[in-house]
Short mmCIF file of C-alpha atoms and ligand atoms in Angstrom, two decimals:
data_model
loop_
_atom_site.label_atom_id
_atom_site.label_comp_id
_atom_site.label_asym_id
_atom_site.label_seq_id
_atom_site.Cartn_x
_atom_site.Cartn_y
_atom_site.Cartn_z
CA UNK A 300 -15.94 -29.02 16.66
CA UNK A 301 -18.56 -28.14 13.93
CA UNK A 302 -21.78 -30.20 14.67
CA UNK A 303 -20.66 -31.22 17.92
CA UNK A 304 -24.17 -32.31 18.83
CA UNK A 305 -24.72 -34.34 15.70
CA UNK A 306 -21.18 -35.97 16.18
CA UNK A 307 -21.71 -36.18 19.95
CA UNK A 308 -25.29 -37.79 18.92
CA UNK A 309 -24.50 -40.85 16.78
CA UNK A 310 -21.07 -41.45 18.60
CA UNK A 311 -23.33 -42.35 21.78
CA UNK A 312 -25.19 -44.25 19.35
CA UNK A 313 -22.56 -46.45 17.85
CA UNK A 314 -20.87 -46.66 21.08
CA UNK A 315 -24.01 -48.09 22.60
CA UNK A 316 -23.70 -51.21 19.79
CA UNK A 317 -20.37 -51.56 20.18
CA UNK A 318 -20.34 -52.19 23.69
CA UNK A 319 -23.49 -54.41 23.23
CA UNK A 320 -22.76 -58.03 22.98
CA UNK A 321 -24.78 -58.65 19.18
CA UNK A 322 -26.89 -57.10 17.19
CA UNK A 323 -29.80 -58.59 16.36
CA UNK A 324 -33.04 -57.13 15.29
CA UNK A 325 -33.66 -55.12 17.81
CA UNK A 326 -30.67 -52.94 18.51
CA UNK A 327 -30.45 -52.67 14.61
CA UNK A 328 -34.11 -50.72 15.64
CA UNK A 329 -32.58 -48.85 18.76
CA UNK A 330 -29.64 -47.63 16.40
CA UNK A 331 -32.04 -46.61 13.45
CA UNK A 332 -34.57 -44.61 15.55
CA UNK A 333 -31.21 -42.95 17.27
CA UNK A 334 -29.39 -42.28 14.11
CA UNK A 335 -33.09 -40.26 12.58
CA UNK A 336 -32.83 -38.33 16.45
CA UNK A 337 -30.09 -37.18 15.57
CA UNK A 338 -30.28 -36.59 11.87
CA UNK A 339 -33.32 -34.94 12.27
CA UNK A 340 -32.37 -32.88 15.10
CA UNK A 341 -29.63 -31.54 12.84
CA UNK A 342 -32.33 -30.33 10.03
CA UNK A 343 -31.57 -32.92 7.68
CA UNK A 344 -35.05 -33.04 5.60
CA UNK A 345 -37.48 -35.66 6.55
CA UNK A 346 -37.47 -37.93 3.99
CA UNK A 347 -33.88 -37.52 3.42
CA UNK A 348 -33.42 -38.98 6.69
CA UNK A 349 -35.61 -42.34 6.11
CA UNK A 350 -34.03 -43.08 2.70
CA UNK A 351 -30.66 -43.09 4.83
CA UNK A 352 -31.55 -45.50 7.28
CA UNK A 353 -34.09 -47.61 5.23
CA UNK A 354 -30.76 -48.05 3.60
CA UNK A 355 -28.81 -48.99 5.97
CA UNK A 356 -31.40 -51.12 7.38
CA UNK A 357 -31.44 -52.91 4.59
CA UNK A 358 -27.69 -53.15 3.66
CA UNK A 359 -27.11 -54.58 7.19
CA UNK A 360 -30.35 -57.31 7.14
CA UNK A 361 -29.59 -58.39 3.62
CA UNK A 362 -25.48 -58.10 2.97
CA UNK A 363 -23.58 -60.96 4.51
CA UNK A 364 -21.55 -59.70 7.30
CA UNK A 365 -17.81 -59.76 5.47
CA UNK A 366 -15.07 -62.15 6.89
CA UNK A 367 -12.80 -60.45 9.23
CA UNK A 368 -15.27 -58.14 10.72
CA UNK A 369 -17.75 -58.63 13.40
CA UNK A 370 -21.23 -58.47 12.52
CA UNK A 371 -20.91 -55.19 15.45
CA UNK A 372 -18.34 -53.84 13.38
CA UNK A 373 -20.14 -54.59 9.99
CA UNK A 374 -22.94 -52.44 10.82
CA UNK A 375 -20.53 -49.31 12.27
CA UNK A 376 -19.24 -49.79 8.30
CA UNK A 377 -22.38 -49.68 6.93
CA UNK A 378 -23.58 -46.76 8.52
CA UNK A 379 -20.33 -44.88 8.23
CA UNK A 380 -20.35 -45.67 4.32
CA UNK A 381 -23.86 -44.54 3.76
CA UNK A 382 -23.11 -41.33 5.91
CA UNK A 383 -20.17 -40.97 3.53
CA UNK A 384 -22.16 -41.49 0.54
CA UNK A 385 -25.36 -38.93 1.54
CA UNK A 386 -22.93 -36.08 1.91
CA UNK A 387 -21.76 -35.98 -1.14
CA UNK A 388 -19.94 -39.59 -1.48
CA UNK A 389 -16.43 -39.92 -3.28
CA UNK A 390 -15.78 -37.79 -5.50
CA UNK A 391 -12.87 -35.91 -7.31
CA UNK A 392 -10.86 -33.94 -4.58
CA UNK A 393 -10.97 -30.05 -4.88
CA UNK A 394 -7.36 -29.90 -6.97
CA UNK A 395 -5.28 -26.42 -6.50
CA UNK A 396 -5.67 -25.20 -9.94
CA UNK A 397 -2.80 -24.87 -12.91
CA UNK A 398 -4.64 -22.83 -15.35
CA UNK A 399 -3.33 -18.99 -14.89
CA UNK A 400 -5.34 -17.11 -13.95
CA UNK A 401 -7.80 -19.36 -12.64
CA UNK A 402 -11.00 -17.30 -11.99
CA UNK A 403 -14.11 -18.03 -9.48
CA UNK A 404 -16.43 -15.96 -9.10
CA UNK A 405 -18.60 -15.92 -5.70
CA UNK A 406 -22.59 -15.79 -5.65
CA UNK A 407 -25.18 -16.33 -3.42
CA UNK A 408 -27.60 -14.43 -0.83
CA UNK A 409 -26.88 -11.05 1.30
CA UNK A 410 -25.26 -12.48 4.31
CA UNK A 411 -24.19 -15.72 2.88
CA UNK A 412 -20.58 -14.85 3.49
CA UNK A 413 -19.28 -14.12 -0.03
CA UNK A 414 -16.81 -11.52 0.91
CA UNK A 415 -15.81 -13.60 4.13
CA UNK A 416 -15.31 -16.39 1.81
CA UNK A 417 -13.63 -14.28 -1.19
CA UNK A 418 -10.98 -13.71 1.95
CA UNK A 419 -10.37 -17.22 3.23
CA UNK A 420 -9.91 -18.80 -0.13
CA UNK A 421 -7.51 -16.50 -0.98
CA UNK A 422 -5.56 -17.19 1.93
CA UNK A 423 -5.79 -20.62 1.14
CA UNK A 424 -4.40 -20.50 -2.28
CA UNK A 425 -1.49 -18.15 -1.04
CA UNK A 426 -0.76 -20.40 2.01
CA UNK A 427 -0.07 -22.75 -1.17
CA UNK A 428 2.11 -20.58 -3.26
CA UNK A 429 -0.55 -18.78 -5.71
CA UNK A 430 -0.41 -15.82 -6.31
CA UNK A 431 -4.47 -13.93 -5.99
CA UNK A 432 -6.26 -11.09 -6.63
CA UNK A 433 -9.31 -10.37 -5.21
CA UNK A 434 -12.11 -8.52 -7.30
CA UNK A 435 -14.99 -6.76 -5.60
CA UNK A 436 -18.18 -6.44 -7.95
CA UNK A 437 -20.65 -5.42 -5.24
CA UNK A 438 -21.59 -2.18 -6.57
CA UNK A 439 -25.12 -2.19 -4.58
CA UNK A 440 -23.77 -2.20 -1.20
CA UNK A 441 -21.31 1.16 -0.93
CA UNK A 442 -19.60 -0.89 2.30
CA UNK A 443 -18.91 -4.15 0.61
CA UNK A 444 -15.86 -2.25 -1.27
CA UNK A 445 -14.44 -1.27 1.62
CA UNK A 446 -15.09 -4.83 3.35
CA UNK A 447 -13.10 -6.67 0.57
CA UNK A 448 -10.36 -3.98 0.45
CA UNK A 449 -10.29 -4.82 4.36
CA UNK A 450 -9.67 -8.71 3.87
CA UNK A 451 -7.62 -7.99 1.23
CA UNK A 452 -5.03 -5.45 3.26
CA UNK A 453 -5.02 -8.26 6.16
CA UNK A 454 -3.41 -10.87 4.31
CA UNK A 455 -1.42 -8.96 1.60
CA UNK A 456 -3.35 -9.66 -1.29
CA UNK A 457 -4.16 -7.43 -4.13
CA UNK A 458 -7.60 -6.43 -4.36
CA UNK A 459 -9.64 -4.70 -7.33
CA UNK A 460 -12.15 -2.00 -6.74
CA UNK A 461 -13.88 0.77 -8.62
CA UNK A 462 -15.90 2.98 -6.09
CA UNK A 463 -16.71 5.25 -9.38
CA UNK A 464 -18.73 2.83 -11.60
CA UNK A 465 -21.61 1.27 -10.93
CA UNK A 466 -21.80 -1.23 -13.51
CA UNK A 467 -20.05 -4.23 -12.77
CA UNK A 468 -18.87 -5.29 -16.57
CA UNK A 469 -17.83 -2.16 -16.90
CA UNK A 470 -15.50 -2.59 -13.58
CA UNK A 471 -14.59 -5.90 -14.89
CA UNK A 472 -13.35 -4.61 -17.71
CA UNK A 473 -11.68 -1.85 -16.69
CA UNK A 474 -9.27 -4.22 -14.24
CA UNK A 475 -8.90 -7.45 -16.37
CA UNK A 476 -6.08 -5.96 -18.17
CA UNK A 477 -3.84 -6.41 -14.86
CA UNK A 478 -5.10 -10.45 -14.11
CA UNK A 479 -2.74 -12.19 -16.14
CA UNK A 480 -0.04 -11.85 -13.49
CA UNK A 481 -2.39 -13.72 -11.01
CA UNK A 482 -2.56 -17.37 -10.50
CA UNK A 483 -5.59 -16.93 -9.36
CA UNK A 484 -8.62 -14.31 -9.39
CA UNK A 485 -11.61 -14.29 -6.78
CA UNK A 486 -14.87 -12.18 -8.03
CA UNK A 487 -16.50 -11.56 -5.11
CA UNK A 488 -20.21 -10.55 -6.19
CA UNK A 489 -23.60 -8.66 -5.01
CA UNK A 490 -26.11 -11.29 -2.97
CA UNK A 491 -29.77 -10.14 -2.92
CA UNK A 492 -32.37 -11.41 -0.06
CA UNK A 493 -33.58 -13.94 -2.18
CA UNK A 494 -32.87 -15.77 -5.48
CA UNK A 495 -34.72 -12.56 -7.61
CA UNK A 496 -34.75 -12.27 -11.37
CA UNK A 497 -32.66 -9.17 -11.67
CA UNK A 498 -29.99 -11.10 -9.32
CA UNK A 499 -29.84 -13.83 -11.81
CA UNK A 500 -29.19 -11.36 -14.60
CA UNK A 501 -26.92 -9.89 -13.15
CA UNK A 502 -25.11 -12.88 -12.48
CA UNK A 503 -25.20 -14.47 -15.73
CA UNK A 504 -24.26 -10.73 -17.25
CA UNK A 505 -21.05 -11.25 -14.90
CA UNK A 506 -20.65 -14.79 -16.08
CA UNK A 507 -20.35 -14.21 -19.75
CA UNK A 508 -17.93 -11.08 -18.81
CA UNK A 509 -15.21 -12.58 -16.85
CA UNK A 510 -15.81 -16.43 -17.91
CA UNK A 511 -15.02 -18.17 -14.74
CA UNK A 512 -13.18 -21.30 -14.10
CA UNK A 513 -15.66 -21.88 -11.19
CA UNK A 514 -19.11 -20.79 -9.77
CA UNK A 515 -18.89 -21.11 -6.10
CA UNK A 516 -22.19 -21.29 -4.61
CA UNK A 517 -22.00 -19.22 -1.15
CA UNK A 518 -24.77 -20.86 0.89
CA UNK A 519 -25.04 -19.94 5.12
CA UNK A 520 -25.21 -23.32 7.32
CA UNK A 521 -27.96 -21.55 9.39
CA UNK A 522 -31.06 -22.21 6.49
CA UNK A 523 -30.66 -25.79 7.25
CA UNK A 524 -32.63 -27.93 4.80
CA UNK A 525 -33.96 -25.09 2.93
CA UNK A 526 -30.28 -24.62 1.28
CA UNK A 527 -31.95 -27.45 -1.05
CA UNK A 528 -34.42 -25.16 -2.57
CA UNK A 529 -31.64 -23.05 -3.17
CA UNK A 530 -28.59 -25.01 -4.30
CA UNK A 531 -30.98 -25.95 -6.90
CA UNK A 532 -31.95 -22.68 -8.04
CA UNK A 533 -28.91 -21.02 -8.04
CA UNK A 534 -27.58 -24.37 -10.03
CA UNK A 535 -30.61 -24.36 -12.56
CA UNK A 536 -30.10 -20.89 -13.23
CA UNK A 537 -26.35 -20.00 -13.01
CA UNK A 538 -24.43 -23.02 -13.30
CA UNK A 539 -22.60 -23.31 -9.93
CA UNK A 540 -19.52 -25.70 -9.57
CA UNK A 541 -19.41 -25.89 -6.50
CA UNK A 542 -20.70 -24.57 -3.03
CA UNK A 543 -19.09 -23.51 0.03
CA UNK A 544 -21.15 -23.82 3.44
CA UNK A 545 -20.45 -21.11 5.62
CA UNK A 546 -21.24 -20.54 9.32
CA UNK A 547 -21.29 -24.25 9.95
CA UNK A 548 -19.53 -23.34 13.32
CA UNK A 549 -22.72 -21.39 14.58
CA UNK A 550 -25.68 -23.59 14.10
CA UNK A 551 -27.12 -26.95 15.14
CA UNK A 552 -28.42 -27.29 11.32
CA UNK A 553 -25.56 -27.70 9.17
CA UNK A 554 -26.40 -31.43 8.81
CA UNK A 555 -29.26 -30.41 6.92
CA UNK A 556 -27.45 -28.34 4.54
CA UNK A 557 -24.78 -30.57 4.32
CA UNK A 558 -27.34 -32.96 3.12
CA UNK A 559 -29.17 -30.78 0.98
CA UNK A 560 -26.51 -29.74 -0.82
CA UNK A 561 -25.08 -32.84 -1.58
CA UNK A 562 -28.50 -34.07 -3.01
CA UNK A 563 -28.31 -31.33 -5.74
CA UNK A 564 -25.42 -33.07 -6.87
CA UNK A 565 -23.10 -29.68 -6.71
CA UNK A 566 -20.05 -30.86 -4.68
CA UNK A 567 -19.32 -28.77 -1.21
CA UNK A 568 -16.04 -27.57 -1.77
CA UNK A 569 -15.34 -25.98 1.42
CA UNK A 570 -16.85 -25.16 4.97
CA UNK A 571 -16.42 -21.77 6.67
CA UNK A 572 -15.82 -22.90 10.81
CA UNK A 573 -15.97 -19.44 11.62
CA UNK A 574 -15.12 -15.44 11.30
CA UNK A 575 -11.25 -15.40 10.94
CA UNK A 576 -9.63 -15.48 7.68
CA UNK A 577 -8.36 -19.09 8.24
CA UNK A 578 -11.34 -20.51 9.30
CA UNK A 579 -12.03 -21.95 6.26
CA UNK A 580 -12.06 -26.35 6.02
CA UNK A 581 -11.77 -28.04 2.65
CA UNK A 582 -14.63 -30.38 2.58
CA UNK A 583 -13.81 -34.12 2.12
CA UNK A 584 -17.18 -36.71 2.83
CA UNK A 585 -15.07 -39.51 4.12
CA UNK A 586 -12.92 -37.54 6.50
CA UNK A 587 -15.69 -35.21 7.81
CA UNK A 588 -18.00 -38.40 8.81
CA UNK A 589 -14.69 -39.71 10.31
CA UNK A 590 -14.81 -37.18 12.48
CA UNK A 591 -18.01 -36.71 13.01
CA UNK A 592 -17.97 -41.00 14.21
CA UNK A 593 -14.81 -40.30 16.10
CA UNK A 594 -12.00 -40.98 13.74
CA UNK A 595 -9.51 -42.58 15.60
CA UNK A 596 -11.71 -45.61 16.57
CA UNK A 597 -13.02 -45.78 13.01
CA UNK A 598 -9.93 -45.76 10.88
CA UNK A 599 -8.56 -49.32 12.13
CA UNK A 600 -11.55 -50.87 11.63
CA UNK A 601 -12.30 -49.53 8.24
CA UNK A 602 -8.52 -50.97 7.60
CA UNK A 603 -9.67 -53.98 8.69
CA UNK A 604 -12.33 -54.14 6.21
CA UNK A 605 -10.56 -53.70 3.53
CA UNK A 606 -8.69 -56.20 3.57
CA UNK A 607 -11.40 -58.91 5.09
CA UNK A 608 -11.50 -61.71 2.24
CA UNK A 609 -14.41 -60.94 -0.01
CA UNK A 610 -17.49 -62.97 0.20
CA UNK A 611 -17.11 -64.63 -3.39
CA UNK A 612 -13.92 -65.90 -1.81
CA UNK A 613 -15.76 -67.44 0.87
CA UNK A 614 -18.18 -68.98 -0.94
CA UNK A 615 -15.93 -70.39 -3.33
CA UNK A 616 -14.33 -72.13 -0.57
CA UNK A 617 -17.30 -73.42 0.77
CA UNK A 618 -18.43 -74.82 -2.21
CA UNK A 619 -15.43 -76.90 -2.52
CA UNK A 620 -15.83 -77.70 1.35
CA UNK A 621 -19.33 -79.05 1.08
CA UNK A 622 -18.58 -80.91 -2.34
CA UNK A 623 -15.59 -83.07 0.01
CA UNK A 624 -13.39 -81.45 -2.58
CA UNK A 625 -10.18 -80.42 -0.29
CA UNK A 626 -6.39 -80.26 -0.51
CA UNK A 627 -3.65 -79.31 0.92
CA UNK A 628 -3.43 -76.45 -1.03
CA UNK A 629 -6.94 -75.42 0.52
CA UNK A 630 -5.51 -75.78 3.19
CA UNK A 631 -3.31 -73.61 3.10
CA UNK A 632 -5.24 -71.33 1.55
CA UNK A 633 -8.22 -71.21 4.80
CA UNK A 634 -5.21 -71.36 7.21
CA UNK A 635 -4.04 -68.05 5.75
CA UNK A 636 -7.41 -66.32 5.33
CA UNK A 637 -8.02 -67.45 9.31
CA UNK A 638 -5.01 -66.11 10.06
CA UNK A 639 -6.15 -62.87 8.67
CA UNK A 640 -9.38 -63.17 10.52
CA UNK A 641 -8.72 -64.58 13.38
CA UNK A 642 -11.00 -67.68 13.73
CA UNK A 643 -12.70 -70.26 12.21
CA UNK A 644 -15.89 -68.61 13.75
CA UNK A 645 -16.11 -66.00 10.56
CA UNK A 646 -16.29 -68.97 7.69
CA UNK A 647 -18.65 -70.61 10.08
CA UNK A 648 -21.00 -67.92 10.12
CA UNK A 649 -21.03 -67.88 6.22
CA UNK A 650 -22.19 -71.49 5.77
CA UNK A 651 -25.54 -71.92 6.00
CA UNK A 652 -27.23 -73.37 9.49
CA UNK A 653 -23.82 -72.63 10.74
CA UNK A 654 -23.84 -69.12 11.62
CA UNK A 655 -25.33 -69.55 14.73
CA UNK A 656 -23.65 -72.13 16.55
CA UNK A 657 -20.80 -70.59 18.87
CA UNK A 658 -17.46 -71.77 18.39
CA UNK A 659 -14.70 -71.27 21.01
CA UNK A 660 -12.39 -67.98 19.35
CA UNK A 661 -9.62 -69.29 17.72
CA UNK A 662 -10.39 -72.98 17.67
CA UNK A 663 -8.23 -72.85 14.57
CA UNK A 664 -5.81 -70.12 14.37
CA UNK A 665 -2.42 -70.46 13.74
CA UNK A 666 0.58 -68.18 13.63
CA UNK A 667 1.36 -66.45 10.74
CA UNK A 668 5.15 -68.36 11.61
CA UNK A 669 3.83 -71.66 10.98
CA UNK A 670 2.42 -70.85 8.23
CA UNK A 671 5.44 -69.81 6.74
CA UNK A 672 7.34 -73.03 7.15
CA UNK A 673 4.17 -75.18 5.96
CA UNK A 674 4.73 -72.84 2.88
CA UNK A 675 7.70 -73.76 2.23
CA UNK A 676 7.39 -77.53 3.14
CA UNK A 677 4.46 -77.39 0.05
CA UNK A 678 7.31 -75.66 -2.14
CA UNK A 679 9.11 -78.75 -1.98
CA UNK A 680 6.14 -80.99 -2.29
CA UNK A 681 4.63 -82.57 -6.15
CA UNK A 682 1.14 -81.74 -7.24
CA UNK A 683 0.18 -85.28 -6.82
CA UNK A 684 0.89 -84.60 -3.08
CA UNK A 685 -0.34 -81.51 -3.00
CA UNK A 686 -3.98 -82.58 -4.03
CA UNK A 687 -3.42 -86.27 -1.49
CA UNK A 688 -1.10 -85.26 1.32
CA UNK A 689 -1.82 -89.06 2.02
CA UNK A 690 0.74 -89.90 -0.48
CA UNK A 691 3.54 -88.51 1.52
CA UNK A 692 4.97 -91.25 3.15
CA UNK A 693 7.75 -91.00 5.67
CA UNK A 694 10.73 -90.98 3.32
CA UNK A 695 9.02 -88.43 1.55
CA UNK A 696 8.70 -86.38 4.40
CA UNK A 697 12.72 -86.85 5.15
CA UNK A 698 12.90 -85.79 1.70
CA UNK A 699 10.98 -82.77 1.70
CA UNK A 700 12.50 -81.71 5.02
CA UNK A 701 15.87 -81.70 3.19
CA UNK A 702 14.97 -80.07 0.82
CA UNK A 703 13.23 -77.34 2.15
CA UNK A 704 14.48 -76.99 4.96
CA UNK A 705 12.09 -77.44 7.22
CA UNK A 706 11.82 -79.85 10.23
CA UNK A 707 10.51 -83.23 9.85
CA UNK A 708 8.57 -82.96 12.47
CA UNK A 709 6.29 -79.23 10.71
CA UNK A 710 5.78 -81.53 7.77
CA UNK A 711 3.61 -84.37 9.86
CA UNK A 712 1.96 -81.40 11.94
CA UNK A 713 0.54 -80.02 8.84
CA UNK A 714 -0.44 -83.53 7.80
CA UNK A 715 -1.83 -83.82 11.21
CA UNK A 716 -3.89 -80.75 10.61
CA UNK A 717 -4.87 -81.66 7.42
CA UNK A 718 -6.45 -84.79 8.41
CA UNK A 719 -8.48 -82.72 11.16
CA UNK A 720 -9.67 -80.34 8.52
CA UNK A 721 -10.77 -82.67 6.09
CA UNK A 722 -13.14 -84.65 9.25
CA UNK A 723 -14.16 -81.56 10.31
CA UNK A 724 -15.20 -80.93 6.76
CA UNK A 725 -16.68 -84.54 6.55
CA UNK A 726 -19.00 -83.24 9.94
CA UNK A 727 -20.25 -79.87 8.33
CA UNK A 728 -21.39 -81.91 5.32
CA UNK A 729 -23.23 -84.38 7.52
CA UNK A 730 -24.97 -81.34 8.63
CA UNK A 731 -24.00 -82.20 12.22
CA UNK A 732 -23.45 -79.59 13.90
CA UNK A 733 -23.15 -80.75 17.80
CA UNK A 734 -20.62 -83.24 16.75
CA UNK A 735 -18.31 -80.43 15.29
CA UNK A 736 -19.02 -78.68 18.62
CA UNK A 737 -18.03 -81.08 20.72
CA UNK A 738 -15.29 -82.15 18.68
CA UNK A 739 -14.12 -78.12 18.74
CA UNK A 740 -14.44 -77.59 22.42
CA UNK A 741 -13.01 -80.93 23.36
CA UNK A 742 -9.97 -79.63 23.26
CA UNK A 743 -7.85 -82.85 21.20
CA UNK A 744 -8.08 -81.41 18.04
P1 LIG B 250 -21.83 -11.48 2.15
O1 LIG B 250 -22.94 -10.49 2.29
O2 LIG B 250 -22.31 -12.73 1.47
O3 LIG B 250 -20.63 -10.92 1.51
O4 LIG B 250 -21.45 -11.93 3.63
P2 LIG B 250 -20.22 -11.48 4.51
O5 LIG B 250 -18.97 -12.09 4.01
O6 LIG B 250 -20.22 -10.02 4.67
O7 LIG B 250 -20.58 -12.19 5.88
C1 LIG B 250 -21.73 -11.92 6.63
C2 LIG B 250 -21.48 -12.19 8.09
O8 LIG B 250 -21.26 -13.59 8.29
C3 LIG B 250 -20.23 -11.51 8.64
O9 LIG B 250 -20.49 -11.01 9.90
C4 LIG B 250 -19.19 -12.63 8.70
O10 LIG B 250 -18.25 -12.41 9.72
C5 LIG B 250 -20.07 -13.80 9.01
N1 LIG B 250 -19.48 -15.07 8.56
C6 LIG B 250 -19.09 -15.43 7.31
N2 LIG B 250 -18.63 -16.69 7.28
C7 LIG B 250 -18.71 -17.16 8.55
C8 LIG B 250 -18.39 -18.42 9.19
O11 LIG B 250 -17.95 -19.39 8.56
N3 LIG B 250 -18.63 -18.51 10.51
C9 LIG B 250 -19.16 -17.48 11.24
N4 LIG B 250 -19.36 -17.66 12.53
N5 LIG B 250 -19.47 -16.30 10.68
C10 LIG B 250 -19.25 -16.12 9.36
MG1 LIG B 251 -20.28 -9.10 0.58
#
């Protein structure tokens, strides 16, 4: 896998939390220092790497852990989200393109991979259904021709060369005339050793020739942080839309360009993994850092947070708890947002002075097929009731049964459990805490 070591790195570091009983202060420390090991062992830059976890330092001390997750697997969230967001965060997927003929045109350094690149996109965009031509405009390097026409020949796509001309405008020209059959065109272009003026001419000369669609930005994974330096050259000076990382499969660095990449603010398109033609990884954030974390552990919990209640509808809920406002319909409403959760222990730990105090696990969950049938009982039930379950009196209750089909005996239950709700309500407002406890772990709720 590509950055094995920096995966391998901050797996062992989650893993070390989530088989730790809490997290307090100090393995939030443990994890920080780990996750800058790691970071920093993979070249991200220095003060890249402290804005991360400063961040995530802070997210975790200051953001209420959210119902329906663990405070354990609050923090995995937190970090996974910020990794997310420092590569490059969400943004708009890499879309095959419609226009005909799409161009992009390749730049970047000797040795970046251009050519290799050139090839493995246009497999890509064959694989799905495009047809491509490949264009070489390297007239300073007499075997880069013959490299493209190589590529080219291995997966049956056309390729454009001019051996003759050493102007590349010129060549341009000369072959544009046959691009409008093409879905899409990749210019693969001349690199120097370094960003140099007469390179940047000659790339913007190019530019205003063939008008590309995109500027991919060819940068190798092996310069580490210093792909910062130039991402933002090459962007300041020719406009790139995007960059491809290549060689991420040789070097312990490609965190650092990752990072430094994303920073310029030109989205990575696409990571080369290695030599072949089909080594070639369209670049997501969310799904690389899943992978990186170990995806298969992450993606039920980051299910689960999505759909934990938010904290606004906590708090609302707490404010009507500690103002003695309840009702059935609250009721129902906690019951079903427990449910979800799991236990009471979650809205505990949002009320203040509560968070705490260790309640027995599921002290009051109930199945999701009561809930149902109390559902329907409060169908059949008047907003009077609804608001003072104490007016349902026993003929009611027949009544209601009947009606809704539910047994008699459901109806008093919920009653039953409404009563206990409201006293353990009546408790928390008392602020008295070791009364609820011993009420809770009594066992005759
Ligand atoms: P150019 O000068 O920018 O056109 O670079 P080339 O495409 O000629 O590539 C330079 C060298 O890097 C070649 O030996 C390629 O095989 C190698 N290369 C390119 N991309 C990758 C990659 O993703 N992984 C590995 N391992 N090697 C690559
Ligand atoms: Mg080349």
């Amino acid at each position: 896998m590509v950055l094995e070591k920096l995966g391998d790195s901050l797996k062992s570091a989650l893993s070390k939390i989530a088989h730790g009983l809490f997290v307090d202060e100090k393995v939030l420390n443990e994890l920080i220092k780990e996750l800058q090991r790691a970071l920093l062992q993979s070249d991200v830059n220095v003060k890249l790497v402290f804005e991360l976890t400063n961040k995530i330092k802070e997210r975790v001390q200051k953001e209420q852990t959210p119902a329906g997750l663990t405070k354990k697997e609050h923090l995995i969230n937190v970090v996974y989200e910020e990794l997310v967001k420092f590569l490059g965060g969400e943004l708009e997927d890499f879309k095959i393109p419609e226009k005909k003929p799409y161009i992009i045109m390749m730049v970047g350094l000797f040795g970046s991979g251009k050519t290799t690149t050139t090839g493995k996109l246009a497999k890509y965009f064959m694989k799905r259904g495009k047809k491509v031509a490949l264009i070489g405009l390297d007239i300073h390097r007499p075997a880069a021709m013959d490299q493209l026409m190589q590529v080219g020949k291995q997966i049956n796509a056309s390729v454009y060369i001019d051996k003759e001309k050493k102007d590349p405008i010129e060549i341009y020209e000369s072959i544009s005339p046959n691009l409008g059959k093409y879905d899409v065109v990749l210019v693969d272009t001349a690199g120097r050793d370094a960003l140099s003026e007469d390179l940047i001419e000659e790339l913007n000369n190019i530019h205003s020739a063939i008008q590309p669609d995109d500027i991919f930005l060819i940068i190798s994974a092996d310069i580490g942080q210093a792909a910062q330096k130039l991402a933002k050259t090459f962007h300041d000076n020719c406009g790139i839309t995007g960059v491809v990382v290549t060689k991420m499969d040789g070097t312990a660095k490609g965190g650092g360009a990752l990072s430094a990449c994303a920073i310029t603010g030109a989205p990575i398109r696409f990571i080369g993994v290695g030599e072949k033609v089909d080594d070639l990884e369209l670049f997501k954030p969310k799904g690389f850092v899943g992978r990186l974390l170990g995806m298969g552990d992450l993606e039920s919990l980051l299910e689960k947070a999505k759909e934990a209640i938010t904290e606004e509808d906590a708090k609302d809920m707490e404010k009507k708890m500690l103002k003695g406002e309840f009702s059935l319909l609250d009721l129902y409403s906690q019951m079903e947002a427990m449910s979800k959760m799991g236990s009471l222990g979650k809205i505990m730990e949002m009320i203040p002075g509560m968070g705490t105090l260790k309640l027995p696990k599921d002290a009051l969950k109930v199945q999701e097929g009561k809930l149902k049938l109390w559902k329907t009982a409060m169908n059949s039930m008047t907003k009077a009731e609804l608001e003072d379950p104490e007016l349902l009196n026993s003929s009611r209750i027949e009544r209601i049964s009947k009606g809704s089909g539910v047994p008699a005996g459901v109806i008093r239950e919920l009653i039953k459990q409404y009563r206990e709700s409201k006293k353990l309500i009546k408790m928390m407002k008392g602020g008295n805490p070791e009364k609820l406890m011993k009420k809770l772990t009594s066992g005759k709720r």
